[in-house]
CSV table of C-alpha atoms and ligand atoms in Angstrom, one decimal:
chain,number,residue,atom,x,y,z
N,1,MET,CA,-40.9,-59.5,-2.3
N,2,MET,CA,-40.9,-56.1,-0.5
N,3,ASP,CA,-38.6,-57.5,2.1
N,4,LYS,CA,-36.1,-58.7,-0.5
N,5,LEU,CA,-36.2,-55.4,-2.2
N,6,LEU,CA,-35.6,-53.5,1.0
N,7,GLN,CA,-32.8,-55.8,1.9
N,8,GLU,CA,-31.1,-55.2,-1.4
N,9,ALA,CA,-31.6,-51.4,-1.3
N,10,LEU,CA,-30.2,-51.2,2.3
N,11,GLU,CA,-27.2,-53.2,1.2
N,12,HIS,CA,-26.5,-50.8,-1.7
N,13,ILE,CA,-26.8,-47.9,0.6
N,14,ALA,CA,-24.5,-49.3,3.2
N,15,ASN,CA,-21.9,-50.1,0.6
N,16,ALA,CA,-21.9,-46.5,-0.7
N,17,SER,CA,-18.7,-45.0,0.9
N,18,SER,CA,-18.8,-41.5,-0.7
N,19,THR,CA,-21.4,-38.8,-1.4
N,20,ALA,CA,-20.9,-39.5,-5.1
N,21,THR,CA,-21.6,-43.2,-4.9
N,22,LEU,CA,-24.5,-42.6,-2.5
N,23,LYS,CA,-26.0,-40.3,-5.1
N,24,GLU,CA,-25.7,-43.0,-7.7
N,25,VAL,CA,-27.5,-45.5,-5.5
N,26,GLU,CA,-30.2,-43.0,-4.9
N,27,VAL,CA,-30.7,-42.4,-8.7
N,28,SER,CA,-30.7,-46.2,-9.3
N,29,TRP,CA,-33.6,-46.6,-6.9
N,30,LEU,CA,-35.5,-43.4,-6.9
N,31,GLY,CA,-34.4,-41.6,-10.1
N,32,LYS,CA,-36.7,-41.2,-13.1
N,33,LYS,CA,-35.8,-44.7,-14.4
N,34,GLY,CA,-35.0,-46.1,-10.9
N,35,ARG,CA,-36.2,-49.5,-9.9
N,36,LEU,CA,-38.7,-48.3,-7.4
N,37,THR,CA,-39.9,-45.7,-9.7
N,38,ASN,CA,-40.5,-48.3,-12.4
N,39,LEU,CA,-42.5,-50.5,-10.0
N,40,LEU,CA,-44.6,-47.5,-9.0
N,41,LYS,CA,-45.3,-46.8,-12.7
N,42,GLU,CA,-46.5,-50.4,-13.2
N,43,LEU,CA,-49.2,-50.0,-10.6
N,44,GLY,CA,-51.5,-48.3,-13.2
N,45,SER,CA,-51.9,-51.7,-15.0
N,46,LEU,CA,-53.1,-53.6,-11.9
N,47,ALA,CA,-56.6,-54.4,-10.8
N,48,PRO,CA,-57.9,-51.8,-8.2
N,49,ASP,CA,-57.6,-54.1,-5.2
N,50,GLU,CA,-54.2,-55.2,-5.9
N,51,ARG,CA,-53.1,-51.7,-6.8
N,52,LYS,CA,-54.1,-50.4,-3.4
N,53,ALA,CA,-52.2,-53.0,-1.4
N,54,LYS,CA,-49.2,-53.0,-3.6
N,55,GLY,CA,-49.2,-49.2,-3.7
N,56,GLN,CA,-49.1,-48.9,0.1
N,57,ALA,CA,-46.3,-51.4,0.3
N,58,LEU,CA,-44.2,-49.7,-2.3
N,59,ASN,CA,-44.7,-46.3,-0.8
N,60,GLU,CA,-43.6,-47.6,2.6
N,61,LEU,CA,-40.6,-49.1,0.9
N,62,LYS,CA,-39.8,-45.8,-0.7
N,63,ARG,CA,-40.1,-44.0,2.7
N,64,GLN,CA,-37.6,-46.5,4.2
N,65,ILE,CA,-35.1,-46.1,1.4
N,66,ILE,CA,-35.3,-42.3,1.6
N,67,GLU,CA,-34.6,-42.5,5.4
N,68,ALA,CA,-31.7,-44.9,5.0
N,69,ILE,CA,-30.1,-42.7,2.3
N,70,ALA,CA,-30.4,-39.6,4.6
N,71,ASN,CA,-28.8,-41.5,7.5
N,72,ARG,CA,-26.1,-42.8,5.4
N,73,GLU,CA,-25.4,-39.4,3.9
N,74,LEU,CA,-24.7,-37.9,7.4
N,75,ALA,CA,-22.1,-40.6,8.1
N,76,VAL,CA,-20.5,-40.3,4.6
N,77,VAL,CA,-20.2,-36.5,4.7
N,78,GLN,CA,-18.7,-36.6,8.2
N,79,ALA,CA,-16.1,-39.2,7.1
N,80,GLU,CA,-15.2,-37.1,4.0
N,81,LEU,CA,-14.7,-34.0,6.2
N,82,ASP,CA,-12.6,-35.9,8.6
N,83,ALA,CA,-10.4,-37.3,5.8
N,84,GLN,CA,-10.0,-33.7,4.4
N,85,ALA,CA,-9.0,-32.4,7.8
N,86,MET,CA,-6.5,-35.2,8.3
N,87,GLY,CA,-4.9,-34.3,4.9
N,88,GLU,CA,-4.4,-30.6,5.7
N,89,ARG,CA,-1.6,-29.4,7.8
N,90,LEU,CA,-1.4,-26.1,9.5
N,91,ASP,CA,2.1,-24.6,9.5
N,92,PRO,CA,2.1,-21.7,12.1
N,93,THR,CA,5.6,-20.7,11.1
N,94,LEU,CA,4.6,-19.7,7.5
N,95,PRO,CA,4.8,-15.9,7.0
N,96,GLY,CA,1.4,-14.3,6.8
N,97,PHE,CA,-0.1,-12.3,3.9
N,98,THR,CA,1.1,-8.7,4.0
N,99,PRO,CA,-1.4,-6.4,2.4
N,100,LYS,CA,0.1,-4.0,-0.2
N,101,ALA,CA,-0.1,-0.5,1.1
N,102,GLY,CA,-1.4,2.1,-1.3
N,103,ARG,CA,0.4,5.4,-1.9
N,104,LEU,CA,-0.8,9.0,-2.3
N,105,HIS,CA,-0.1,10.5,-5.6
N,106,PRO,CA,2.6,13.2,-5.5
N,107,LEU,CA,-0.1,15.7,-6.7
N,108,THR,CA,-2.2,14.8,-3.8
N,109,LEU,CA,0.8,15.2,-1.4
N,110,VAL,CA,1.5,18.7,-2.7
N,111,ILE,CA,-2.1,19.8,-2.8
N,112,ASP,CA,-2.4,18.6,0.8
N,113,SER,CA,0.6,20.7,1.9
N,114,VAL,CA,-0.6,23.8,-0.1
N,115,GLU,CA,-4.0,23.5,1.6
N,116,ASP,CA,-2.3,23.1,4.9
N,117,VAL,CA,-0.3,26.3,4.5
N,118,PHE,CA,-3.3,28.4,3.4
N,119,GLU,CA,-5.7,26.9,5.9
N,120,ARG,CA,-3.4,28.1,8.7
N,121,MET,CA,-3.5,31.6,7.1
N,122,GLY,CA,-7.3,31.6,7.3
N,123,PHE,CA,-8.1,30.8,3.6
N,124,HIS,CA,-11.3,29.0,2.6
N,125,ILE,CA,-10.7,26.0,0.3
N,126,LEU,CA,-13.2,25.9,-2.5
N,127,ASP,CA,-14.0,23.6,-5.4
N,128,TYR,CA,-15.4,24.8,-8.7
N,129,PRO,CA,-16.6,23.1,-11.8
N,130,GLU,CA,-14.3,21.8,-14.5
N,131,ALA,CA,-16.9,22.3,-17.2
N,132,GLU,CA,-17.3,26.1,-17.3
N,133,THR,CA,-19.3,28.7,-19.1
N,134,GLU,CA,-17.5,31.1,-21.5
N,135,PHE,CA,-18.6,33.8,-19.2
N,136,PHE,CA,-16.7,32.6,-16.1
N,137,ASN,CA,-13.7,31.4,-18.0
N,138,PHE,CA,-13.3,34.5,-20.2
N,139,ASP,CA,-15.7,37.4,-20.2
N,140,GLY,CA,-16.0,37.7,-16.5
N,141,LEU,CA,-12.3,37.8,-16.3
N,142,ASN,CA,-12.2,40.8,-18.6
N,143,ILE,CA,-11.3,38.7,-21.7
N,144,PRO,CA,-13.9,39.6,-24.3
N,145,ALA,CA,-14.5,37.4,-27.4
N,146,ASP,CA,-12.1,39.2,-29.7
N,147,HIS,CA,-9.3,39.5,-27.1
N,148,PRO,CA,-6.0,37.9,-28.2
N,149,ALA,CA,-5.6,36.4,-24.7
N,150,ARG,CA,-8.2,33.8,-25.7
N,151,ASP,CA,-5.8,32.5,-28.3
N,152,THR,CA,-3.1,31.9,-25.8
N,153,GLN,CA,-5.3,29.4,-23.9
N,154,ASP,CA,-6.4,26.9,-26.6
N,155,THR,CA,-9.8,25.7,-25.4
N,156,PHE,CA,-11.7,22.5,-25.5
N,157,TYR,CA,-15.2,23.4,-26.3
N,158,LEU,CA,-18.1,21.2,-25.3
N,159,THR,CA,-21.0,20.4,-27.6
N,160,ASP,CA,-23.4,22.2,-25.3
N,161,GLY,CA,-21.6,25.5,-25.8
N,162,ASN,CA,-19.7,25.4,-22.5
N,163,LEU,CA,-16.0,24.5,-22.3
N,164,LEU,CA,-13.4,22.8,-20.1
N,165,ARG,CA,-11.9,25.5,-18.0
N,166,THR,CA,-8.5,26.6,-19.2
N,167,HIS,CA,-7.4,27.8,-15.8
N,168,THR,CA,-8.7,28.0,-12.2
N,169,SER,CA,-9.3,31.8,-12.5
N,170,PRO,CA,-13.1,31.4,-13.2
N,171,GLY,CA,-13.3,30.7,-9.5
N,172,GLN,CA,-12.4,34.3,-8.8
N,173,VAL,CA,-15.7,35.6,-10.1
N,174,ARG,CA,-17.6,32.7,-8.6
N,175,ALA,CA,-16.0,33.1,-5.1
N,176,MET,CA,-16.8,36.9,-5.1
N,177,ARG,CA,-20.4,35.9,-5.8
N,178,ASP,CA,-20.4,33.1,-3.3
N,179,LEU,CA,-18.6,34.6,-0.3
N,180,LYS,CA,-19.2,37.8,1.7
N,181,PRO,CA,-16.2,40.1,1.5
N,182,PRO,CA,-13.7,40.5,3.0
N,183,PHE,CA,-12.5,36.9,2.4
N,184,ARG,CA,-9.5,34.9,1.3
N,185,ALA,CA,-9.7,31.6,-0.5
N,186,ILE,CA,-7.8,29.1,-2.7
N,187,PHE,CA,-9.3,26.8,-5.2
N,188,PRO,CA,-7.2,23.9,-6.5
N,189,GLY,CA,-8.3,21.8,-9.5
N,190,ARG,CA,-7.7,20.3,-12.9
N,191,VAL,CA,-7.6,22.5,-16.0
N,192,PHE,CA,-7.5,21.7,-19.7
N,193,ARG,CA,-5.8,23.1,-22.7
N,194,CYS,CA,-5.8,21.9,-26.3
N,195,GLU,CA,-2.0,22.2,-26.7
N,196,ALA,CA,1.0,20.1,-27.7
N,197,THR,CA,2.7,18.4,-24.8
N,198,ASP,CA,6.4,18.4,-23.9
N,199,ALA,CA,8.5,18.0,-20.7
N,200,SER,CA,6.7,20.9,-19.0
N,201,HIS,CA,3.4,21.2,-20.8
N,202,GLU,CA,0.4,18.9,-20.5
N,203,HIS,CA,-3.1,19.2,-22.0
N,204,THR,CA,-4.6,18.3,-18.5
N,205,PHE,CA,-2.8,19.8,-15.5
N,206,HIS,CA,-3.4,21.2,-12.1
N,207,GLN,CA,-3.5,24.8,-10.8
N,208,VAL,CA,-4.3,26.4,-7.5
N,209,GLU,CA,-5.9,29.8,-7.6
N,210,GLY,CA,-5.5,32.1,-4.7
N,211,LEU,CA,-7.7,35.1,-4.1
N,212,MET,CA,-8.0,37.7,-1.4
N,213,ILE,CA,-10.7,40.4,-1.3
N,214,ASP,CA,-10.4,43.2,1.2
N,215,ARG,CA,-10.7,46.9,1.5
N,216,ASN,CA,-6.9,47.4,1.4
N,217,VAL,CA,-4.7,44.9,-0.3
N,218,SER,CA,-1.1,45.2,-1.4
N,219,VAL,CA,1.3,43.5,-3.7
N,220,ALA,CA,3.5,43.1,-0.7
N,221,HIS,CA,0.9,41.0,1.1
N,222,MET,CA,0.3,38.9,-2.0
N,223,LEU,CA,4.1,38.2,-2.4
N,224,HIS,CA,4.3,37.4,1.2
N,225,SER,CA,1.5,34.8,1.0
N,226,MET,CA,3.1,33.3,-2.1
N,227,MET,CA,6.6,33.1,-0.4
N,228,THR,CA,4.9,31.5,2.7
N,229,LEU,CA,3.4,28.9,0.3
N,230,LEU,CA,6.7,28.1,-1.4
N,231,THR,CA,8.6,27.9,1.9
N,232,GLY,CA,5.9,25.7,3.4
N,233,VAL,CA,5.9,23.3,0.4
N,234,PHE,CA,9.7,23.1,0.2
N,235,GLY,CA,10.5,23.3,3.9
N,236,ARG,CA,13.2,25.9,3.1
N,237,GLN,CA,13.8,29.3,1.4
N,238,VAL,CA,13.7,29.0,-2.4
N,239,GLN,CA,15.1,31.2,-5.1
N,240,VAL,CA,12.5,33.1,-7.1
N,241,ARG,CA,12.5,36.0,-9.5
N,242,LEU,CA,9.6,38.4,-10.2
N,243,ARG,CA,9.0,40.1,-13.5
N,244,PRO,CA,6.1,42.0,-15.0
N,245,GLY,CA,3.4,39.8,-16.6
N,246,PHE,CA,0.2,40.6,-18.6
N,247,PHE,CA,-3.2,39.1,-17.8
N,248,PRO,CA,-6.4,41.0,-18.6
N,249,PHE,CA,-7.8,40.2,-15.2
N,250,VAL,CA,-5.1,41.8,-13.2
N,251,GLU,CA,-3.5,45.2,-13.1
N,252,PRO,CA,-0.6,45.3,-12.4
N,253,GLY,CA,0.4,41.7,-13.3
N,254,PHE,CA,3.5,39.7,-12.5
N,255,GLU,CA,5.2,36.4,-13.2
N,256,LEU,CA,7.0,34.7,-10.3
N,257,ASP,CA,9.5,32.2,-11.6
N,258,LEU,CA,11.2,29.5,-9.6
N,259,ARG,CA,14.8,28.5,-10.0
N,260,CYS,CA,14.6,25.2,-11.8
N,261,MET,CA,15.2,22.4,-9.3
N,262,VAL,CA,15.4,19.6,-11.9
N,263,CYS,CA,18.8,21.0,-13.2
N,264,ASP,CA,19.5,23.4,-10.3
N,265,GLY,CA,19.5,26.3,-12.8
N,266,ALA,CA,22.0,24.8,-15.2
N,267,GLY,CA,19.4,24.5,-18.0
N,268,CYS,CA,17.3,21.5,-19.0
N,269,PRO,CA,14.2,20.6,-21.1
N,270,VAL,CA,11.9,21.4,-18.2
N,271,CYS,CA,13.0,25.0,-17.9
N,272,LYS,CA,13.8,25.2,-21.7
N,273,GLN,CA,17.5,25.8,-20.8
N,274,SER,CA,16.7,29.0,-19.1
N,275,GLY,CA,17.3,27.9,-15.5
N,276,TRP,CA,13.8,29.3,-14.5
N,277,VAL,CA,10.3,27.8,-14.4
N,278,GLU,CA,7.2,29.9,-14.8
N,279,LEU,CA,5.2,29.0,-11.8
N,280,LEU,CA,3.1,31.7,-10.1
N,281,PRO,CA,1.6,34.4,-12.2
N,282,CYS,CA,-0.3,36.9,-10.1
N,283,GLY,CA,-1.5,40.5,-9.7
N,284,LEU,CA,-4.1,42.8,-8.3
N,285,VAL,CA,-7.6,42.0,-9.4
N,286,HIS,CA,-8.8,44.2,-12.3
N,287,PRO,CA,-11.8,46.4,-11.3
N,288,ASN,CA,-13.8,44.9,-14.1
N,289,VAL,CA,-13.5,41.5,-12.5
N,290,ILE,CA,-14.5,42.8,-9.1
N,291,ARG,CA,-17.5,44.3,-10.8
N,292,HIS,CA,-18.4,41.0,-12.5
N,293,GLY,CA,-18.1,39.4,-9.0
N,294,GLY,CA,-20.9,41.7,-8.0
N,295,LEU,CA,-18.7,44.0,-5.8
N,296,ASP,CA,-18.0,47.7,-6.0
N,297,PRO,CA,-14.4,48.2,-7.0
N,298,SER,CA,-14.3,51.6,-5.3
N,299,GLU,CA,-14.8,49.7,-2.0
N,300,TRP,CA,-13.2,46.3,-2.6
N,301,GLU,CA,-9.8,45.4,-3.9
N,302,GLY,CA,-8.1,42.1,-4.3
N,303,TRP,CA,-5.0,40.1,-5.3
N,304,ALA,CA,-4.9,36.8,-7.1
N,305,PHE,CA,-2.4,34.2,-8.2
N,306,GLY,CA,-2.6,31.1,-10.4
N,307,LEU,CA,-0.1,28.6,-9.2
N,308,GLY,CA,1.1,26.0,-11.7
N,309,LEU,CA,0.6,23.1,-9.4
N,310,SER,CA,1.8,20.4,-11.7
N,311,ARG,CA,5.1,22.2,-12.2
N,312,LEU,CA,5.4,22.8,-8.4
N,313,VAL,CA,5.1,19.0,-8.0
N,314,MET,CA,7.9,18.6,-10.6
N,315,MET,CA,10.1,21.0,-8.7
N,316,ARG,CA,9.3,19.4,-5.3
N,317,TYR,CA,10.3,15.9,-6.4
N,318,GLN,CA,12.6,16.7,-9.2
N,319,ILE,CA,10.5,15.1,-11.9
N,320,ASP,CA,12.0,15.7,-15.3
N,321,ASP,CA,8.8,15.3,-17.4
N,322,ILE,CA,5.3,16.5,-16.5
N,323,ARG,CA,3.8,13.6,-18.5
N,324,TRP,CA,4.7,11.2,-15.7
N,325,LEU,CA,2.1,12.8,-13.4
N,326,LEU,CA,-1.1,11.6,-15.1
N,327,SER,CA,0.5,8.6,-16.8
N,328,GLY,CA,-1.1,6.2,-14.5
N,329,ASP,CA,2.2,4.3,-14.3
N,330,LEU,CA,2.4,2.6,-10.9
N,331,ARG,CA,6.2,2.4,-11.1
N,332,PHE,CA,6.2,6.2,-11.0
N,333,VAL,CA,3.6,6.6,-8.1
N,334,ARG,CA,5.3,3.9,-5.9
N,335,GLN,CA,8.4,6.1,-5.6
N,336,PHE,CA,6.7,8.7,-3.3
Y,1,FA5,C1,-3.1,31.5,-16.1
Y,1,FA5,O1,-3.6,30.4,-16.2
Y,1,FA5,C2,-3.7,32.6,-15.2
Y,1,FA5,N1,-5.0,32.2,-14.9
Y,1,FA5,C3,-2.9,32.8,-14.0
Y,1,FA5,C4,-3.2,33.9,-13.1
Y,1,FA5,C5,-4.1,33.8,-12.1
Y,1,FA5,C6,-2.6,35.2,-13.4
Y,1,FA5,C7,-4.4,34.9,-11.3
Y,1,FA5,C8,-2.9,36.3,-12.6
Y,1,FA5,C9,-3.8,36.2,-11.6
Y,1,FA5,P1,-0.9,30.8,-17.3
Y,1,FA5,O2,-1.5,30.5,-18.6
Y,1,FA5,O3,0.5,31.4,-17.4
Y,1,FA5,O4,-1.8,31.7,-16.5
Y,1,FA5,O5,-0.8,29.5,-16.4
Y,1,FA5,C10,-0.4,29.6,-15.0
Y,1,FA5,C11,0.6,28.5,-14.7
Y,1,FA5,O6,0.1,27.3,-15.0
Y,1,FA5,C12,1.9,28.7,-15.5
Y,1,FA5,O7,2.8,29.6,-14.8
Y,1,FA5,C13,2.5,27.3,-15.4
Y,1,FA5,O8,3.2,27.0,-14.2
Y,1,FA5,C14,1.2,26.5,-15.5
Y,1,FA5,N2,0.9,26.0,-16.9
Y,1,FA5,C15,0.5,26.7,-17.9
Y,1,FA5,N3,0.3,25.9,-19.0
Y,1,FA5,C16,0.7,24.6,-18.6
Y,1,FA5,C17,0.7,23.4,-19.3
Y,1,FA5,N4,0.3,23.2,-20.5
Y,1,FA5,N5,1.1,22.3,-18.5
Y,1,FA5,C18,1.5,22.5,-17.2
Y,1,FA5,N6,1.4,23.6,-16.6
Y,1,FA5,C19,1.0,24.7,-17.3
């Protein structure tokens, strides 16, 4: 009986020509309700002597079936792989996959060139927090709580009493505390203002603060550094105008405007039809700020500027609306 069963099982196995049919054969013999499994279950009802002899025979049969299935599987898998390989053709003339190259955002490109210009002039490049204390954003900059200048920079306050910095100027006091004078440094970064947006105003935009602390500093040196910056970024002389400007943290203060490059000075929404763009407010650091920085204003002087970096990017690439910059629109970024 065992021989017949073995014969039958081997025939089934040999006839299985795919891994799927071989699996079916395996289940039909060795599965939970398989033929051999059923025979093994019946052993329990036999007399002990008979059970032993038949048990041994059935277990030997099971071993042989398992072995035959394993051997057959090797052959079947190999045959399937061969068939698959025969069906596939390799066409070496097909063009390969070209990986899509990423682009640097225009803000990054301009920050890089600003940093490049100032590094060559011996400036440190510093990074300061976007979440600031009222002290560094206002009081340390000579803007006390009741000062009207606070109203001109509508502020996002945080629930912990801090705020999102409204300008990069808080870095002035921080840098004076961090570095040993004399020093020169720039600190680029994002700033935030709770204000309505238009072609040249965003609620989140970028500035670069410049600061030089030394024993003898002059407006002439400040202007020279700023013009070197603009010439470096544009690769040519650009047209600017200088006018007085008021900021509590500088005295005297100035506004340096750039001829609008979106309309070439003819007037457009970016320059509010004036032909000029407010770009680079600056001045000599107020003695109170030097004092908050932990330095003695009778010994140390400084100049500072607060470059409107987002607007500089707009001028550099003639972008007619600031809201493109942080739009996340890839059609925009891919143009640079
Ligand atoms: C300031 O933020 C001063 N901290 C600048 C400063 C630094 C003065 C050091 C003196 C010494 P103001 O608010 O004007 O100033 O902003 C500076 C520049 O940021 C502006 O000239 C403009 O180019 C840019 N700017 C201001 N508001 C926005 C806005 N909403 N969107 C885009 N750019 C802006």
